[in-house]
Tab-separated table of C-alpha atoms in Angstrom:
chain	number	residue	atom	x	y	z
A	3	MET	CA	55.283	138.212	69.316
A	4	SER	CA	51.531	138.221	69.234
A	5	LEU	CA	48.664	137.148	67.077
A	6	VAL	CA	46.991	140.114	65.423
A	7	LEU	CA	43.822	140.329	63.394
A	8	ARG	CA	44.378	140.636	59.650
A	9	PRO	CA	43.038	143.850	58.094
A	10	VAL	CA	40.154	142.017	56.472
A	11	HIS	CA	37.739	139.138	57.001
A	12	LYS	CA	37.122	136.978	53.941
A	13	VAL	CA	33.921	135.571	52.522
A	14	VAL	CA	35.020	132.660	50.330
A	15	CYS	CA	32.426	131.288	47.899
A	16	THR	CA	32.991	127.920	46.214
A	17	PHE	CA	31.348	126.967	42.924
A	18	ARG	CA	31.215	123.612	41.117
A	19	ASP	CA	30.670	123.217	37.383
A	20	ASN	CA	29.139	120.399	35.332
A	21	ASP	CA	32.557	118.712	35.038
A	22	GLY	CA	32.842	118.538	38.817
A	23	LYS	CA	35.595	121.148	38.927
A	24	GLU	CA	35.512	123.655	41.740
A	25	ALA	CA	36.662	127.268	41.944
A	26	SER	CA	36.408	129.896	44.641
A	27	THR	CA	36.136	133.638	44.826
A	28	GLU	CA	36.556	135.965	47.783
A	29	VAL	CA	34.947	139.139	49.040
A	30	MET	CA	36.813	141.083	51.726
A	31	VAL	CA	35.308	143.163	54.524
A	32	PRO	CA	37.267	145.300	56.995
A	33	SER	CA	38.298	143.435	60.145
A	34	GLY	CA	36.677	146.179	62.204
A	35	THR	CA	33.395	144.529	61.261
A	36	THR	CA	32.075	142.449	64.139
A	37	ALA	CA	31.867	138.706	63.603
A	38	ALA	CA	28.074	138.839	63.899
A	39	ASN	CA	27.830	141.596	61.283
A	40	ALA	CA	30.243	139.729	59.015
A	41	VAL	CA	28.008	136.653	59.210
A	42	THR	CA	25.012	138.773	58.256
A	43	PHE	CA	26.945	140.404	55.405
A	44	ALA	CA	28.164	137.041	54.088
A	45	ALA	CA	24.661	135.606	54.037
A	46	ALA	CA	23.513	138.659	52.060
A	47	ILE	CA	26.375	138.972	49.566
A	48	VAL	CA	26.708	135.296	48.656
A	49	PRO	CA	23.370	135.046	46.794
A	50	LEU	CA	24.309	138.178	44.817
A	51	ILE	CA	27.507	136.490	43.627
A	52	ALA	CA	25.696	133.231	42.924
A	53	ALA	CA	23.299	135.127	40.681
A	54	LEU	CA	26.222	135.990	38.380
A	55	SER	CA	27.241	132.390	37.698
A	56	ASP	CA	25.749	129.331	36.033
A	57	ALA	CA	27.946	127.031	38.141
A	58	THR	CA	26.453	125.795	41.377
A	59	LEU	CA	27.357	127.581	44.580
A	60	VAL	CA	28.272	124.622	46.795
A	61	GLY	CA	29.189	126.542	49.905
A	62	TYR	CA	30.875	129.505	51.490
A	63	ASN	CA	33.221	130.166	54.390
A	64	LEU	CA	33.626	133.242	56.504
A	65	ILE	CA	37.227	133.513	57.633
A	66	LEU	CA	38.446	135.720	60.452
A	67	SER	CA	42.236	135.521	60.230
A	68	TYR	CA	44.791	136.151	62.942
A	69	VAL	CA	48.487	136.133	62.056
A	70	GLU	CA	51.714	136.127	64.071
A	71	ASN	CA	53.269	139.571	63.750
A	72	ALA	CA	56.840	138.584	64.698
A	73	PHE	CA	57.626	135.056	63.580
A	74	SER	CA	60.428	132.993	65.084
A	75	ALA	CA	60.437	129.185	65.256
A	76	PRO	CA	62.252	127.263	67.994
A	77	GLY	CA	65.111	125.187	66.570
A	78	ARG	CA	63.622	121.859	67.601
A	79	SER	CA	60.147	122.388	66.202
A	80	ASP	CA	58.977	120.091	63.400
A	81	VAL	CA	55.433	120.478	62.114
A	82	GLU	CA	55.532	116.963	60.653
A	83	ASP	CA	55.585	115.520	64.187
A	84	LYS	CA	51.903	115.872	64.853
A	85	GLY	CA	49.938	115.308	68.012
A	86	PHE	CA	46.845	113.368	66.977
A	87	PHE	CA	43.810	113.641	69.203
A	88	ASN	CA	40.998	111.265	68.224
A	89	PHE	CA	37.748	112.419	69.735
A	90	THR	CA	34.435	110.644	70.127
A	91	PRO	CA	31.355	112.769	69.498
A	92	ALA	CA	27.933	111.910	70.896
A	93	ASN	CA	26.926	110.290	67.587
A	94	GLY	CA	29.947	107.968	67.706
A	95	ILE	CA	31.466	109.117	64.396
A	96	ARG	CA	35.062	109.893	65.281
A	97	THR	CA	36.745	113.200	64.587
A	98	SER	CA	40.367	114.196	65.047
A	99	ILE	CA	42.695	117.147	65.410
A	100	ALA	CA	46.388	117.058	64.520
A	101	VAL	CA	48.498	119.625	66.377
A	102	PRO	CA	51.724	120.360	64.453
A	103	SER	CA	55.064	119.919	66.264
A	104	ILE	CA	53.684	118.390	69.440
A	105	LEU	CA	55.910	119.121	72.432
A	106	GLU	CA	58.143	116.155	73.308
A	107	THR	CA	57.635	116.960	76.975
A	108	LEU	CA	53.962	116.025	76.614
A	109	LEU	CA	54.703	112.449	75.559
A	110	GLN	CA	54.612	109.389	77.782
A	111	PRO	CA	57.854	107.389	78.294
A	112	ASN	CA	57.127	105.310	75.162
A	113	ASN	CA	57.696	108.561	73.195
A	114	GLN	CA	54.472	108.024	71.255
A	115	ASP	CA	51.387	108.320	73.447
A	116	ILE	CA	50.470	111.785	74.672
A	117	ASP	CA	50.252	112.111	78.458
A	118	GLN	CA	46.700	113.266	79.012
A	119	THR	CA	47.454	114.224	82.601
A	120	ALA	CA	49.944	116.889	81.473
A	121	THR	CA	48.465	120.262	82.350
A	122	ALA	CA	48.421	121.647	78.803
A	123	VAL	CA	46.916	118.441	77.407
A	124	ASP	CA	44.346	118.101	80.187
A	125	ASP	CA	43.223	121.689	79.672
A	126	PHE	CA	42.910	121.231	75.892
A	127	ILE	CA	40.983	117.960	76.173
A	128	THR	CA	38.724	119.387	78.862
A	129	ALA	CA	37.895	122.353	76.616
A	130	MET	CA	37.266	120.053	73.647
A	131	THR	CA	35.118	117.523	75.513
A	132	ALA	CA	33.329	119.736	78.025
A	133	GLY	CA	33.380	123.186	76.428
A	134	LEU	CA	34.920	126.600	76.861
A	135	SER	CA	33.196	129.953	77.287
A	136	ALA	CA	29.838	128.165	77.056
A	137	ILE	CA	30.686	126.770	73.608
A	138	GLN	CA	30.872	122.996	73.103
A	139	PRO	CA	33.185	121.931	70.232
A	140	ALA	CA	31.582	119.564	67.734
A	141	SER	CA	32.467	117.122	64.981
A	142	LEU	CA	32.036	117.916	61.286
A	143	SER	CA	28.517	116.522	61.481
A	144	GLY	CA	27.707	118.904	64.350
A	145	SER	CA	27.682	116.300	67.101
A	146	ASP	CA	29.045	117.367	70.508
A	147	ILE	CA	32.515	115.992	71.269
A	148	VAL	CA	32.179	114.010	74.484
A	149	GLY	CA	35.394	112.029	74.876
A	150	VAL	CA	38.894	111.306	73.663
A	151	LEU	CA	39.603	107.875	72.218
A	152	SER	CA	43.369	108.175	71.774
A	153	ALA	CA	46.138	110.746	71.644
A	154	TYR	CA	49.550	110.033	70.146
A	155	LYS	CA	52.427	111.437	68.119
A	156	GLN	CA	52.592	110.593	64.445
A	157	ASN	CA	54.882	111.844	61.699
A	158	ARG	CA	53.038	113.098	58.645
A	159	ARG	CA	54.323	115.073	55.704
A	160	SER	CA	53.518	118.770	55.470
A	161	HIS	CA	54.035	121.349	52.741
A	162	LYS	CA	56.720	123.933	53.327
A	163	ALA	CA	55.409	127.467	53.822
A	164	GLY	CA	55.575	129.441	50.592
A	165	SER	CA	56.337	126.388	48.450
A	166	VAL	CA	54.616	125.997	45.106
A	167	ARG	CA	53.111	122.682	44.167
A	168	LYS	CA	54.227	121.586	40.686
A	169	GLY	CA	51.584	120.099	38.410
B	19	MET	CA	55.005	112.429	97.470
B	20	ALA	CA	51.424	112.685	96.309
B	21	ASN	CA	49.837	109.697	94.642
B	22	ALA	CA	49.618	110.151	90.864
B	23	PHE	CA	45.852	109.854	91.122
B	24	THR	CA	45.432	112.452	93.853
B	25	PRO	CA	43.185	115.188	92.494
B	26	ASP	CA	45.000	118.502	92.402
B	27	VAL	CA	42.319	121.032	93.249
B	28	SER	CA	44.719	123.950	93.613
B	29	ARG	CA	46.301	123.905	90.159
B	30	PRO	CA	45.639	127.158	88.289
B	31	ARG	CA	43.632	126.539	85.133
B	32	PRO	CA	42.778	128.718	82.158
B	33	PHE	CA	39.082	128.358	82.862
B	34	THR	CA	36.555	130.634	84.432
B	35	GLU	CA	34.473	129.526	87.372
B	36	GLU	CA	31.573	129.104	84.967
B	37	ASP	CA	33.727	126.859	82.740
B	38	SER	CA	34.786	124.680	85.680
B	39	ILE	CA	31.221	124.242	86.867
B	40	GLY	CA	30.134	123.363	83.327
B	41	HIS	CA	32.942	120.804	82.929
B	42	THR	CA	32.108	119.077	86.192
B	43	ARG	CA	28.400	119.053	85.390
B	44	LYS	CA	28.977	117.507	81.950
B	45	TYR	CA	31.439	114.888	83.167
B	46	ALA	CA	29.145	113.992	86.069
B	47	GLU	CA	26.067	113.638	83.893
B	48	ARG	CA	27.985	111.497	81.386
B	49	ALA	CA	29.625	109.313	84.040
B	50	PHE	CA	26.540	108.771	86.180
B	51	GLY	CA	24.010	108.681	83.343
B	52	ALA	CA	21.624	111.116	85.026
B	53	PRO	CA	20.901	114.856	85.137
B	54	LEU	CA	22.798	116.790	87.793
B	55	SER	CA	19.581	117.324	89.770
B	56	GLU	CA	19.459	113.549	90.408
B	57	ILE	CA	23.133	113.315	91.369
B	58	GLY	CA	23.733	116.293	93.651
B	59	ASN	CA	25.016	119.792	93.095
B	60	ILE	CA	28.235	121.605	92.231
B	61	GLU	CA	30.204	124.105	94.269
B	62	MET	CA	33.578	125.758	93.765
B	63	GLN	CA	36.496	124.611	95.929
B	64	GLY	CA	39.508	126.758	95.228
B	65	THR	CA	39.871	127.001	91.460
B	66	ARG	CA	38.034	123.765	90.704
B	67	ALA	CA	34.443	122.745	90.877
B	68	ALA	CA	33.441	119.904	93.173
B	69	LEU	CA	30.488	117.589	92.825
B	70	VAL	CA	28.587	117.406	96.114
B	71	VAL	CA	26.619	114.177	96.484
B	72	PRO	CA	24.286	113.783	99.476
B	73	VAL	CA	23.999	110.189	100.695
B	74	ASN	CA	22.204	109.265	103.925
B	75	GLY	CA	22.382	112.844	105.190
B	76	THR	CA	26.109	113.250	104.489
B	77	ASN	CA	27.456	115.486	101.750
B	78	HIS	CA	30.308	113.748	99.908
B	79	ILE	CA	32.764	115.829	97.883
B	80	LEU	CA	33.788	114.394	94.521
B	81	HIS	CA	36.442	115.565	92.078
B	82	TRP	CA	37.265	114.208	88.646
B	83	GLN	CA	40.750	113.615	87.299
B	84	ARG	CA	41.897	112.609	83.823
B	85	GLN	CA	44.213	109.602	83.586
B	86	PRO	CA	47.237	109.257	81.236
B	87	GLY	CA	45.135	107.234	78.765
B	88	GLY	CA	42.268	109.711	78.804
B	89	GLN	CA	39.763	108.080	81.161
B	90	VAL	CA	38.067	110.405	83.647
B	91	PHE	CA	38.100	108.933	87.171
B	92	TRP	CA	36.156	110.236	90.160
B	93	PHE	CA	37.538	110.527	93.685
B	94	ALA	CA	35.477	111.027	96.847
B	95	ASP	CA	36.272	112.936	100.021
B	96	GLY	CA	39.975	113.424	99.353
B	97	SER	CA	40.689	109.742	98.733
B	98	ASP	CA	43.436	108.816	96.283
B	99	GLU	CA	41.495	105.679	95.303
B	100	PRO	CA	39.277	106.184	92.274
B	101	LEU	CA	35.622	105.254	92.647
B	102	ARG	CA	34.613	102.118	90.767
B	103	ILE	CA	31.260	103.044	89.296
B	104	GLY	CA	30.981	100.999	86.106
B	105	PRO	CA	28.999	102.033	83.008
B	106	PRO	CA	26.631	105.038	83.178
B	107	ALA	CA	23.489	102.898	83.358
B	108	ARG	CA	24.566	101.509	86.744
B	109	ALA	CA	26.965	104.212	87.878
B	110	LEU	CA	24.641	106.266	90.057
B	111	ALA	CA	23.511	103.219	92.035
B	112	ALA	CA	27.142	102.115	92.345
B	113	LEU	CA	28.119	105.570	93.573
B	114	VAL	CA	25.436	105.631	96.254
B	115	ALA	CA	26.475	102.136	97.360
B	116	ALA	CA	30.135	103.153	97.494
B	117	LEU	CA	29.370	106.237	99.578
B	118	SER	CA	26.928	104.542	101.965
């Protein structure tokens, strides 16, 4: 099993109309394109697409996708048992990450709080709060994450892979 | 058996030397409320970075360790007792007093 790069990167453009409805469209580029070149391409192609529409371009994402090439899920795993990590950025506006199917072995004896001294947890929190490869993770507002407020297991509903939501 | 708070400086970590130095610098600057240049310097000890704090002509070796609830505690010179340094505004003075 290994994570492999999908054949294409995606530039996803999102438009909003005068009713407030949103729709997206995608442009694909070969995954052999470097991330830096894909960023440059996205910035150049997006205005050309926007020029074709009278809805407002409200944003775009550049997605580099990696997928598991040989899927197998351990019998005990349950993506609805999430490991919630609540982080405090420098600006004080909290941000969180929910890791699906948190390992039971990482929980404290109360079976709820995550043991932040566990090697895997300590490494993750250190990377999130003090950086990795010279990159400092940030909150949605772009503020550096500087601490962890709480970390615990919580059960939250998830959609089944491949399921179709009925309207 | 080692005390639960004893810093484990030999544990392999998925971080480069540059990462470890950066982590220790950031945690030190946040904890002691001052730039590294006012606190001391950082050197590698095994696979982890150590904060070296000179006080009265003696270099003290500090390591940080995360606690189960997430707090980062500092330990000096191999002690298994965490330093009590208080909030960042007073932490550097408290550190110097503790190491004097």
